[in-house]
CSV table of C-alpha atoms and ligand atoms in Angstrom, one decimal:
chain,number,residue,atom,x,y,z
A,1,MET,CA,0.0,0.0,0.0
A,2,SER,CA,1.2,3.5,-0.7
A,3,GLY,CA,0.9,6.7,1.4
A,4,PRO,CA,1.1,7.0,5.1
A,5,LYS,CA,-0.1,4.3,7.4
A,6,LYS,CA,-3.2,5.1,9.4
A,7,LEU,CA,-3.5,4.8,13.1
A,8,PHE,CA,-6.8,4.8,15.0
A,9,ILE,CA,-6.5,5.2,18.8
A,10,LYS,CA,-9.5,4.7,21.1
A,11,THR,CA,-9.0,6.1,24.6
A,12,TYR,CA,-10.8,4.8,27.7
A,13,GLY,CA,-10.6,5.9,31.3
A,14,CYS,CA,-8.9,8.9,32.8
A,15,GLN,CA,-7.2,12.0,31.5
A,16,MET,CA,-3.8,10.4,32.0
A,17,ASN,CA,-4.8,8.0,29.2
A,18,VAL,CA,-5.8,11.0,27.0
A,19,TYR,CA,-2.3,12.4,27.5
A,20,ASP,CA,-0.8,9.0,26.9
A,21,SER,CA,-2.8,8.4,23.7
A,22,GLU,CA,-1.5,11.7,22.3
A,23,ARG,CA,2.1,10.7,23.1
A,24,MET,CA,1.6,7.2,21.6
A,25,ALA,CA,0.4,8.9,18.4
A,26,GLU,CA,3.5,11.1,18.3
A,27,THR,CA,5.8,8.1,19.0
A,28,LEU,CA,4.2,6.2,16.1
A,29,ALA,CA,4.4,9.3,13.8
A,30,GLY,CA,8.1,8.5,13.6
A,31,GLN,CA,7.1,5.2,11.9
A,32,GLY,CA,5.0,6.9,9.3
A,33,TYR,CA,1.6,6.6,11.0
A,34,VAL,CA,-0.9,9.4,10.8
A,35,THR,CA,-4.0,9.3,13.0
A,36,THR,CA,-7.5,8.7,11.6
A,37,GLU,CA,-11.0,9.0,13.1
A,38,THR,CA,-12.3,5.6,12.4
A,39,ALA,CA,-11.2,2.0,12.8
A,40,GLU,CA,-12.5,1.1,9.3
A,41,ASP,CA,-9.8,2.8,7.4
A,42,ALA,CA,-6.9,2.1,9.8
A,43,ASP,CA,-3.8,0.1,9.3
A,44,MET,CA,-3.4,-0.1,13.1
A,45,VAL,CA,-5.9,0.1,15.9
A,46,LEU,CA,-4.7,0.8,19.4
A,47,LEU,CA,-7.1,0.6,22.4
A,48,ASN,CA,-5.7,2.6,25.3
A,49,THR,CA,-7.6,0.9,28.1
A,50,CYS,CA,-8.8,1.4,31.7
A,51,HIS,CA,-9.0,-1.3,34.4
A,52,ILE,CA,-10.6,0.8,37.2
A,53,ARG,CA,-14.0,-1.0,37.2
A,54,GLU,CA,-15.1,-4.3,35.8
A,55,LYS,CA,-17.4,-2.7,33.2
A,56,ALA,CA,-14.6,-0.5,31.9
A,57,ALA,CA,-12.3,-3.5,31.5
A,58,GLU,CA,-14.9,-5.8,29.9
A,59,LYS,CA,-15.8,-3.1,27.4
A,60,VAL,CA,-12.4,-3.6,25.8
A,61,TYR,CA,-13.2,-7.2,25.1
A,62,SER,CA,-16.5,-6.4,23.4
A,63,ASP,CA,-14.8,-3.6,21.4
A,64,LEU,CA,-12.1,-6.1,20.3
A,65,GLY,CA,-14.9,-8.5,19.3
A,66,ARG,CA,-16.3,-5.8,17.1
A,67,LEU,CA,-12.9,-5.4,15.3
A,68,ARG,CA,-13.0,-9.1,14.2
A,69,PRO,CA,-14.6,-8.5,10.7
A,70,LEU,CA,-12.1,-5.7,10.0
A,71,LYS,CA,-9.2,-8.1,10.8
A,72,GLN,CA,-10.8,-10.8,8.7
A,73,ALA,CA,-11.1,-8.4,5.8
A,74,ASN,CA,-7.6,-7.2,6.2
A,75,PRO,CA,-5.2,-9.6,7.9
A,76,ASP,CA,-2.5,-7.0,7.8
A,77,LEU,CA,-4.4,-4.8,10.2
A,78,LYS,CA,-2.4,-4.5,13.5
A,79,ILE,CA,-4.4,-4.5,16.7
A,80,GLY,CA,-2.8,-3.4,19.9
A,81,VAL,CA,-4.0,-3.2,23.5
A,82,ALA,CA,-2.3,-0.5,25.6
A,83,GLY,CA,-3.1,1.1,29.0
A,84,CYS,CA,-4.1,-0.4,32.4
A,85,VAL,CA,-6.0,-3.5,31.1
A,86,ALA,CA,-2.8,-4.4,29.2
A,87,GLN,CA,-0.7,-4.0,32.3
A,88,ALA,CA,-3.1,-6.0,34.5
A,89,GLU,CA,-3.9,-8.8,32.1
A,90,GLY,CA,-0.8,-9.0,29.8
A,91,GLU,CA,-0.5,-12.4,28.1
A,92,GLU,CA,-4.1,-13.3,29.1
A,93,ILE,CA,-5.3,-10.8,26.4
A,94,LEU,CA,-3.4,-12.7,23.7
A,95,ARG,CA,-4.9,-16.0,24.9
A,96,ARG,CA,-8.4,-14.6,25.1
A,97,MET,CA,-8.3,-12.6,21.9
A,98,PRO,CA,-6.4,-14.2,19.0
A,99,LEU,CA,-6.8,-11.1,16.8
A,100,VAL,CA,-4.6,-9.0,19.1
A,101,ASP,CA,-1.0,-8.5,17.9
A,102,LEU,CA,0.5,-6.5,20.6
A,103,VAL,CA,0.0,-5.6,24.3
A,104,VAL,CA,1.8,-2.7,25.8
A,105,GLY,CA,1.6,-1.3,29.4
A,106,PRO,CA,1.4,2.4,30.4
A,107,GLN,CA,5.1,2.6,31.4
A,108,SER,CA,6.6,1.0,28.3
A,109,TYR,CA,4.8,2.6,25.3
A,110,HIS,CA,7.9,4.5,24.3
A,111,ARG,CA,9.0,1.2,22.9
A,112,LEU,CA,6.0,1.1,20.5
A,113,PRO,CA,8.2,1.7,17.4
A,114,GLU,CA,10.1,-1.5,18.0
A,115,LEU,CA,7.0,-3.4,19.1
A,116,VAL,CA,5.1,-2.7,15.9
A,117,GLN,CA,8.0,-4.0,13.9
A,118,ALA,CA,8.6,-7.1,15.9
A,119,PRO,CA,7.5,-10.3,14.1
A,120,GLY,CA,4.7,-12.3,15.8
A,121,ARG,CA,2.6,-11.3,18.7
A,122,VAL,CA,4.3,-9.3,21.5
A,123,VAL,CA,3.7,-8.3,25.1
A,124,ASP,CA,5.6,-5.6,26.9
A,125,THR,CA,4.3,-4.8,30.4
A,126,ASP,CA,7.7,-3.9,31.9
A,127,MET,CA,7.9,-1.1,34.3
A,128,PRO,CA,11.5,-0.1,33.3
A,129,ALA,CA,13.7,1.9,35.7
A,130,GLU,CA,14.3,4.4,32.9
A,131,THR,CA,11.2,6.6,32.4
A,132,LYS,CA,9.3,6.6,29.2
A,133,PHE,CA,9.3,10.4,29.3
A,134,ASP,CA,13.1,10.4,28.5
A,135,HIS,CA,12.4,8.5,25.3
A,136,LEU,CA,9.3,10.1,23.8
A,137,PRO,CA,9.7,12.5,20.9
A,138,PRO,CA,8.8,16.1,21.5
A,139,ARG,CA,5.1,17.0,21.5
A,140,LYS,CA,3.6,18.2,18.2
A,141,ALA,CA,1.3,21.2,17.7
A,142,PRO,CA,-1.7,20.6,19.9
A,143,ARG,CA,-5.2,21.0,18.5
A,144,GLY,CA,-6.6,23.6,20.8
A,145,PRO,CA,-5.9,26.2,23.5
A,146,THR,CA,-5.9,23.7,26.3
A,147,ALA,CA,-3.6,20.8,27.0
A,148,PHE,CA,-2.8,18.1,29.6
A,149,LEU,CA,0.6,17.8,31.1
A,150,THR,CA,1.4,14.6,33.1
A,151,VAL,CA,3.7,15.7,36.0
A,152,GLN,CA,3.3,12.6,38.3
A,153,GLU,CA,2.4,9.0,37.8
A,154,GLY,CA,1.6,6.0,39.8
A,155,CYS,CA,0.4,5.7,43.4
A,156,ASP,CA,1.7,4.4,46.7
A,157,LYS,CA,-1.6,4.8,48.6
A,158,PHE,CA,-3.1,1.4,48.0
A,159,CYS,CA,-6.8,2.2,48.7
A,160,ALA,CA,-8.4,-1.1,49.3
A,161,PHE,CA,-10.6,-1.0,46.2
A,162,CYS,CA,-8.2,0.4,43.7
A,163,VAL,CA,-6.1,-1.2,40.9
A,164,VAL,CA,-4.0,2.0,40.0
A,165,PRO,CA,-1.0,1.1,42.2
A,166,TYR,CA,-0.7,-2.2,40.4
A,167,THR,CA,-1.4,-0.9,36.8
A,168,ARG,CA,0.6,2.3,37.0
A,169,GLY,CA,3.2,1.3,39.5
A,170,ALA,CA,4.9,3.3,42.2
A,171,GLU,CA,4.6,7.0,42.5
A,172,VAL,CA,7.1,8.9,40.3
A,173,SER,CA,7.4,12.7,39.7
A,174,ARG,CA,8.9,14.2,36.6
A,175,PRO,CA,11.8,16.7,37.0
A,176,VAL,CA,10.9,20.4,37.1
A,177,ASP,CA,13.1,21.4,34.1
A,178,ARG,CA,11.5,18.9,31.8
A,179,LEU,CA,8.0,20.0,32.8
A,180,LEU,CA,8.9,23.7,32.3
A,181,ASP,CA,10.3,22.9,28.9
A,182,GLU,CA,7.2,21.0,27.9
A,183,ALA,CA,4.9,23.7,29.2
A,184,ARG,CA,6.9,26.5,27.4
A,185,ASP,CA,6.7,24.5,24.2
A,186,LEU,CA,3.0,24.1,24.6
A,187,ALA,CA,2.5,27.8,25.3
A,188,GLY,CA,4.6,28.6,22.3
A,189,ARG,CA,2.2,26.6,20.2
A,190,GLY,CA,-0.8,28.6,21.4
A,191,VAL,CA,-1.8,26.6,24.5
A,192,ARG,CA,-3.3,29.0,27.1
A,193,GLU,CA,-4.5,26.6,29.8
A,194,ILE,CA,-2.6,23.6,31.1
A,195,THR,CA,-4.0,20.9,33.4
A,196,LEU,CA,-1.3,19.2,35.4
A,197,LEU,CA,-2.1,15.5,35.7
A,198,GLY,CA,-1.2,12.7,38.1
A,199,GLN,CA,-3.0,10.0,40.0
A,200,ASN,CA,-1.8,11.8,43.1
A,201,VAL,CA,-0.9,15.1,41.5
A,202,ASN,CA,-0.6,17.0,44.8
A,203,ALA,CA,2.0,14.5,46.0
A,204,TYR,CA,4.2,15.9,43.3
A,205,HIS,CA,7.8,16.1,44.5
A,206,GLY,CA,9.9,16.3,41.3
A,207,ALA,CA,13.6,17.2,41.3
A,208,GLY,CA,14.3,20.9,41.0
A,209,PRO,CA,17.6,22.8,40.7
A,210,ASP,CA,17.7,23.0,44.5
A,211,GLY,CA,16.1,19.7,45.6
A,212,PRO,CA,12.6,18.4,45.4
A,213,TRP,CA,9.8,20.9,44.5
A,214,SER,CA,6.2,20.8,45.7
A,215,LEU,CA,3.3,21.1,43.3
A,216,ALA,CA,2.7,24.7,44.6
A,217,ARG,CA,6.3,25.6,43.6
A,218,LEU,CA,5.9,24.1,40.2
A,219,ILE,CA,2.7,26.0,39.7
A,220,GLY,CA,4.4,29.2,40.7
A,221,ALA,CA,7.1,28.6,38.1
A,222,LEU,CA,4.6,27.6,35.4
A,223,ALA,CA,2.7,30.8,36.1
A,224,GLY,CA,5.7,32.8,34.9
A,225,ILE,CA,5.5,31.3,31.4
A,226,GLU,CA,4.4,33.9,28.8
A,227,GLY,CA,1.1,33.2,27.1
A,228,LEU,CA,0.0,30.7,29.7
A,229,ALA,CA,-3.1,32.1,31.3
A,230,ARG,CA,-4.6,29.3,33.3
A,231,ILE,CA,-3.4,26.4,35.4
A,232,ARG,CA,-5.4,23.5,36.8
A,233,TYR,CA,-4.4,20.2,38.4
A,234,THR,CA,-6.0,16.8,39.0
A,235,THR,CA,-6.5,14.4,40.8
A,236,SER,CA,-5.6,15.2,44.4
A,237,HIS,CA,-5.6,13.1,47.6
A,238,PRO,CA,-6.9,15.0,50.7
A,239,ASN,CA,-3.9,13.9,52.7
A,240,ASP,CA,-1.5,15.6,50.2
A,241,MET,CA,-3.2,19.1,50.3
A,242,ALA,CA,0.0,20.9,51.6
A,243,ASP,CA,-0.2,24.3,53.2
A,244,ASP,CA,1.7,26.0,50.3
A,245,LEU,CA,-0.8,24.5,47.8
A,246,ILE,CA,-3.8,25.8,49.7
A,247,ALA,CA,-2.1,29.2,50.0
A,248,ALA,CA,-1.5,29.2,46.2
A,249,HIS,CA,-5.2,29.1,45.7
A,250,GLY,CA,-5.4,32.5,47.4
A,251,GLU,CA,-2.3,34.0,45.9
A,252,GLN,CA,-1.8,32.7,42.4
A,253,PRO,CA,-4.2,34.4,40.0
A,254,LYS,CA,-3.4,31.9,37.2
A,255,LEU,CA,-4.5,29.0,39.4
A,256,MET,CA,-8.2,28.4,38.7
A,257,PRO,CA,-10.8,28.4,41.5
A,258,TYR,CA,-11.6,24.7,41.0
A,259,LEU,CA,-10.5,21.6,42.9
A,260,HIS,CA,-11.3,17.9,42.4
A,261,LEU,CA,-10.8,16.3,45.8
A,262,PRO,CA,-12.1,12.8,45.9
A,263,VAL,CA,-13.4,11.7,49.3
A,264,GLN,CA,-15.1,8.4,48.3
A,265,SER,CA,-17.3,8.2,51.5
A,266,GLY,CA,-18.5,10.2,54.4
A,267,SER,CA,-18.4,7.4,56.9
A,268,ASP,CA,-15.3,7.0,59.1
A,269,ARG,CA,-15.9,3.3,59.3
A,270,ILE,CA,-15.9,2.9,55.6
A,271,LEU,CA,-13.0,5.4,55.0
A,272,LYS,CA,-11.0,3.2,57.4
A,273,ALA,CA,-12.0,0.0,55.5
A,274,MET,CA,-11.1,1.7,52.3
A,275,ASN,CA,-7.6,2.6,53.7
A,276,ARG,CA,-8.1,6.3,52.9
A,277,LYS,CA,-6.2,7.3,56.0
A,278,HIS,CA,-8.4,10.3,56.9
A,279,THR,CA,-11.8,10.9,58.6
A,280,ALA,CA,-14.8,12.7,57.4
A,281,ASP,CA,-14.2,15.5,59.9
A,282,GLN,CA,-10.6,15.9,58.7
A,283,TYR,CA,-11.9,16.3,55.2
A,284,LEU,CA,-14.5,18.9,56.3
A,285,ARG,CA,-11.8,20.9,58.1
A,286,LEU,CA,-9.5,20.7,55.0
A,287,VAL,CA,-12.4,22.1,52.9
A,288,GLU,CA,-12.8,25.0,55.4
A,289,ARG,CA,-9.1,25.8,55.1
A,290,ILE,CA,-9.2,25.7,51.3
A,291,ARG,CA,-12.3,28.0,51.3
A,292,ALA,CA,-10.6,30.4,53.6
A,293,ALA,CA,-7.8,30.8,51.1
A,294,ARG,CA,-10.2,31.0,48.1
A,295,PRO,CA,-13.8,31.6,49.1
A,296,ASP,CA,-15.3,31.1,45.6
A,297,ILE,CA,-13.5,27.8,44.9
A,298,LEU,CA,-15.7,25.1,43.3
A,299,LEU,CA,-15.1,21.7,44.8
A,300,THR,CA,-15.8,18.4,43.1
A,301,SER,CA,-15.3,14.8,44.3
A,302,ASP,CA,-15.6,11.1,43.6
A,303,PHE,CA,-17.8,8.7,45.5
A,304,ILE,CA,-18.1,4.9,45.7
A,305,VAL,CA,-21.4,3.5,46.9
A,306,ALA,CA,-22.0,0.1,48.3
A,307,PHE,CA,-18.4,-0.6,49.3
A,308,PRO,CA,-18.4,-4.0,51.1
A,309,GLY,CA,-19.9,-3.6,54.6
A,310,GLU,CA,-21.5,-0.2,53.9
A,311,THR,CA,-24.7,0.1,56.0
A,312,GLU,CA,-27.6,2.5,55.4
A,313,ALA,CA,-26.1,4.7,58.3
A,314,ASP,CA,-22.7,4.8,56.5
A,315,PHE,CA,-24.4,5.8,53.3
A,316,GLN,CA,-26.4,8.5,55.1
A,317,ALA,CA,-23.1,9.8,56.5
A,318,THR,CA,-21.9,10.2,52.9
A,319,LEU,CA,-25.1,12.1,51.9
A,320,ASP,CA,-24.5,14.3,55.0
A,321,LEU,CA,-21.0,15.1,54.0
A,322,ILE,CA,-22.1,15.9,50.4
A,323,SER,CA,-24.7,18.4,51.8
A,324,ALA,CA,-22.2,19.9,54.3
A,325,VAL,CA,-19.6,20.6,51.6
A,326,GLY,CA,-22.0,21.5,48.8
A,327,PHE,CA,-20.0,20.1,45.9
A,328,GLY,CA,-20.3,21.7,42.5
A,329,ALA,CA,-20.2,18.3,40.7
A,330,ALA,CA,-19.1,14.8,41.4
A,331,TYR,CA,-18.5,11.4,39.8
A,332,SER,CA,-20.1,8.5,41.6
A,333,PHE,CA,-19.7,4.8,41.1
A,334,LYS,CA,-21.1,1.5,42.3
A,335,TYR,CA,-18.3,-0.4,44.0
A,336,SER,CA,-16.7,-2.9,41.6
A,337,ALA,CA,-14.6,-5.7,43.0
A,338,ARG,CA,-11.2,-5.7,41.3
A,339,PRO,CA,-9.0,-8.8,41.2
A,340,GLY,CA,-5.9,-8.5,43.4
A,341,THR,CA,-7.2,-5.7,45.6
A,342,PRO,CA,-7.8,-6.4,49.3
A,343,ALA,CA,-11.5,-5.3,49.1
A,344,ALA,CA,-12.2,-8.0,46.5
A,345,GLU,CA,-11.9,-10.6,49.3
A,346,ARG,CA,-15.0,-9.1,51.0
A,347,PRO,CA,-18.6,-10.0,50.1
A,348,ASP,CA,-20.4,-7.6,47.8
A,349,LEU,CA,-23.7,-5.9,48.8
A,350,PRO,CA,-26.8,-6.9,46.9
A,351,ALA,CA,-27.1,-5.2,43.4
A,352,GLU,CA,-30.4,-3.5,44.3
A,353,VAL,CA,-28.9,-1.8,47.3
A,354,ALA,CA,-26.1,-0.5,45.2
A,355,ASP,CA,-28.5,0.7,42.5
A,356,ASP,CA,-30.7,2.4,45.0
A,357,ARG,CA,-27.9,4.2,46.8
A,358,LEU,CA,-26.3,5.4,43.6
A,359,GLN,CA,-29.6,6.9,42.4
A,360,ARG,CA,-30.1,8.7,45.7
A,361,LEU,CA,-26.6,10.0,45.8
A,362,GLN,CA,-26.7,11.2,42.2
A,363,ALA,CA,-30.0,13.0,42.8
A,364,LEU,CA,-28.4,14.9,45.6
A,365,ILE,CA,-25.3,15.7,43.5
A,366,ASN,CA,-27.4,16.8,40.5
A,367,ALA,CA,-29.4,19.2,42.7
A,368,LEU,CA,-26.2,20.7,44.1
A,369,ALA,CA,-24.6,21.0,40.6
A,370,GLN,CA,-27.7,22.8,39.4
A,371,ALA,CA,-27.6,25.1,42.4
A,372,ALA,CA,-23.9,25.8,41.6
A,373,GLN,CA,-24.7,26.7,38.0
A,374,GLU,CA,-27.6,28.9,39.0
A,375,ALA,CA,-25.4,30.7,41.5
A,376,MET,CA,-23.4,31.9,38.5
A,377,LEU,CA,-26.4,33.8,37.1
A,378,GLY,CA,-25.6,37.5,36.7
A,379,ARG,CA,-21.9,37.0,37.7
A,380,GLU,CA,-19.0,38.1,35.6
A,381,VAL,CA,-16.6,35.2,34.8
A,382,GLY,CA,-13.5,34.6,32.8
A,383,VAL,CA,-14.1,32.3,29.8
A,384,LEU,CA,-11.4,30.7,27.6
A,385,TYR,CA,-12.9,30.0,24.2
A,386,GLU,CA,-12.1,26.5,23.0
A,387,ARG,CA,-14.0,26.1,19.8
A,388,ALA,CA,-16.9,27.5,17.6
A,389,GLY,CA,-20.4,26.5,18.8
A,390,ARG,CA,-23.2,25.1,16.7
A,391,LEU,CA,-25.0,28.4,16.3
A,392,PRO,CA,-23.7,31.1,13.9
A,393,GLY,CA,-21.2,33.4,15.6
A,394,GLN,CA,-21.3,31.3,18.8
A,395,MET,CA,-18.2,30.3,20.8
A,396,VAL,CA,-17.9,27.6,23.5
A,397,GLY,CA,-15.4,27.7,26.3
A,398,LYS,CA,-14.9,27.0,29.9
A,399,SER,CA,-15.3,29.4,32.8
A,400,ASP,CA,-12.7,29.7,35.6
A,401,HIS,CA,-14.9,27.3,37.5
A,402,LEU,CA,-14.9,24.8,34.6
A,403,HIS,CA,-18.5,25.4,33.6
A,404,ALA,CA,-19.1,25.1,29.9
A,405,VAL,CA,-20.2,28.5,28.6
A,406,HIS,CA,-21.8,29.5,25.3
A,407,VAL,CA,-21.3,33.1,24.0
A,408,VAL,CA,-22.5,34.7,20.8
A,409,ASP,CA,-19.3,36.5,19.8
A,410,PRO,CA,-18.7,36.7,16.0
A,411,GLN,CA,-15.3,38.2,16.6
A,412,GLY,CA,-14.3,35.4,19.0
A,413,ARG,CA,-11.5,33.0,18.3
A,414,PRO,CA,-10.4,29.8,20.1
A,415,GLY,CA,-7.8,30.8,22.6
A,416,ASP,CA,-9.4,34.2,23.4
A,417,LEU,CA,-9.7,34.7,27.2
A,418,VAL,CA,-12.7,37.1,27.7
A,419,ARG,CA,-14.9,38.5,30.4
A,420,VAL,CA,-18.5,37.2,30.2
A,421,ARG,CA,-21.7,38.1,32.1
A,422,ILE,CA,-23.7,34.9,32.7
A,423,ALA,CA,-27.3,35.4,31.6
A,424,ALA,CA,-28.8,31.9,31.4
A,425,THR,CA,-28.3,28.4,32.7
A,426,ALA,CA,-29.0,25.1,30.9
A,427,PRO,CA,-28.7,21.6,32.4
A,428,HIS,CA,-25.0,21.2,31.5
A,429,SER,CA,-23.9,24.6,30.4
A,430,LEU,CA,-24.2,28.4,31.0
A,431,ALA,CA,-24.8,31.2,28.4
A,432,GLY,CA,-23.7,34.8,28.6
A,433,THR,CA,-22.6,37.9,26.8
A,434,ARG,CA,-19.1,39.1,26.3
A,435,LEU,CA,-18.2,42.3,28.2
A,436,ALA,CA,-16.0,45.0,26.7
A,437,GLY,CA,-12.3,45.0,27.6
B,1,LIG,N1,-6.3,9.0,42.4
B,1,LIG,C1,-7.7,9.3,42.5
B,1,LIG,C2,-8.7,8.4,41.8
B,1,LIG,C3,-8.3,7.4,40.8
B,1,LIG,S1,-9.6,6.4,40.2
B,1,LIG,C4,-8.0,9.3,44.0
B,1,LIG,O1,-7.2,9.0,44.8
B,1,LIG,O2,-9.1,9.6,44.3
B,1,LIG,C5,-11.0,7.4,39.9
B,1,LIG,C6,-12.2,7.0,40.8
B,1,LIG,O3,-12.7,5.8,40.4
B,1,LIG,C7,-11.9,7.0,42.2
B,1,LIG,O4,-11.8,8.2,42.8
B,1,LIG,C8,-13.0,6.1,42.7
B,1,LIG,O5,-14.1,6.9,43.1
B,1,LIG,C9,-13.3,5.3,41.5
B,1,LIG,N2,-12.9,3.9,41.7
B,1,LIG,C10,-11.7,3.4,41.9
B,1,LIG,N3,-11.7,2.0,42.1
B,1,LIG,C11,-13.0,1.7,42.1
B,1,LIG,C12,-13.7,0.4,42.2
B,1,LIG,N4,-13.0,-0.7,42.5
B,1,LIG,N5,-15.1,0.4,42.2
B,1,LIG,C13,-15.7,1.6,41.9
B,1,LIG,N6,-15.2,2.8,41.8
B,1,LIG,C14,-13.8,2.8,41.8
B,2,LIG,FE1,-6.4,4.6,43.7
B,2,LIG,FE2,-6.4,5.5,46.2
B,2,LIG,FE3,-4.2,5.7,44.6
B,2,LIG,FE4,-6.4,7.2,44.1
B,2,LIG,S1,-5.1,7.3,46.0
B,2,LIG,S2,-5.1,6.1,42.6
B,2,LIG,S3,-8.0,5.8,44.7
B,2,LIG,S4,-5.0,3.8,45.4
B,3,LIG,FE1,-8.2,3.7,34.4
B,3,LIG,FE2,-5.6,3.4,34.5
B,3,LIG,FE3,-6.7,5.8,34.5
B,3,LIG,S1,-7.2,2.1,35.5
B,3,LIG,S2,-8.6,5.5,35.6
B,3,LIG,S3,-6.8,4.4,32.9
B,3,LIG,S4,-4.9,5.1,35.7
C-alpha cells in the first residue's frame, strides 16, 4: 500500500490516558503513522484501556470482538491493547483474543516503534527503571488552546478497592526542568491553559535545581510562562493538600478556582475499611481551610457507593458530607470488586442496594450541581474559548470554575480569554454575553 499508514486510537478511562494516547500517536508518527478518526480505514488500531471498574475492563473485550470483521477483511491490520488492562492482564489478552497482535503497558509505550515492527505477537508490560518520558519524541502542535501535562504518575496509597498502584506502578514525579520545557513548548504553540495530571498530582515532589519541588512551587514557576493564562491540576488526595498548595489558591491568579478532591465516603468506618487514612471530619476541616484561602472555589469529588460492609447509616453519612460541603459536581460509582485488591476478598452488597444508593446519591449531587450553576447567574466570569459552537457566531469555552459557557461573539477565536456576564443556565452549560475590555 502507498501513502502514510493510518492509526486509530480509542481512549478509555482517565485524563492520563488522554495524555498517553497523544504521546503514543507522536511516537508512532516516527514510523509513518498518521491518526485517523475511524477503525474502518486504519492500518493499526490501538485501544488505550482502563481497568478501574469491571465494566470498563470488559468493554475492551466487546470492542475487540467488534474489530473481528475488520481483521478478517484485512489480515495486515495490526491490533494493539495499551493502558491499564494491558498492564493488568498481559498475556491473558493474547490467549483470550487471537486477533490481538500487541500488548503494551502504560510505562513502556515509548517502545512502540520496536514493538510494531517485531515479528509475531508481542507483550511488553515492563515497568522499566528508565522513564518513558526520557524516550518520547517532542510534542507536536496541539489542536486547541488547552492541554494536559502529566507531572506525576503512579500511586503508593493502596486504597483497598483500587487497581491503580498495580497498573501504573509506584509514584514517580517528573523533574521540574522537563516540565517547564514541555509547558513552554505548549505555550509557544498557542496553549493558554494547562491541566497538570497525576493519579496523586498533589503528592508531586519532582527534582528541581535545589532539591525536590512541591506542586505549589511548580505551579508558581509555570505561572511565569508567557502566554499561559490558566493552570489546573487533577487528581488530588486529601492527605496531600499541603499548606503551600492551599495558599497558592489564594495567591496565584493563574491557578483556577476549582479543585477535584475525591473523598469516596462520608463514613469514618468505611473510610478506614477503604484505607483512605483520613476521617470525614478531617476532610471537612480541610475544605474549610481551602475555602478560607479561596472563598469562591468550586469543589468536586468522587464517591463509591455500596463498598463492602456499607450500612444505610454509613451511606447517610456520605449524603450528609455531600450536603455539608456543597460540591459543584461529582463522579459517583457503584463499587466494583477488582482482582488482586484487598477489598475484593470481602462480600459484595446486593445489586439492588447499590443501584438504590447510587440513584439517591446522584439525585443529591445533581441538585447541588444545578444550584452551583444557578449561583453563576448575573456573575462576571472569565471564559477561555475552546471552539466555535453550533449556532452562527457562537463560541464555546470554559469558565474559571470549569463550567461550559456559550457566548455569541462573531469576533471570538479559540484561545481568546474574555470576560462574560452569565445570563442563562441550561442543564449542563451556561450562556452569557461578552463584556468589553
Ligand atoms: N487517584 C484518584 C482516583 C483514581 S480512580 C483518587 O485518589 O481519588 C478514579 C475514581 O474511580 C476513584 O476516585 C474512585 O471513586 C473510583 N474507583 C476506583 N476504584 C473503584 C472500584 N473498584 N469500584 C468503583 N469505583 C472505583
Ligand atoms: Fe487509587 Fe487510592 Fe491511589 Fe487514588 S489514591 S489512585 S483511589 S489507590
Ligand atoms: Fe483507568 Fe488506569 Fe486511569 S485504571 S482511571 S486508565 S490510571
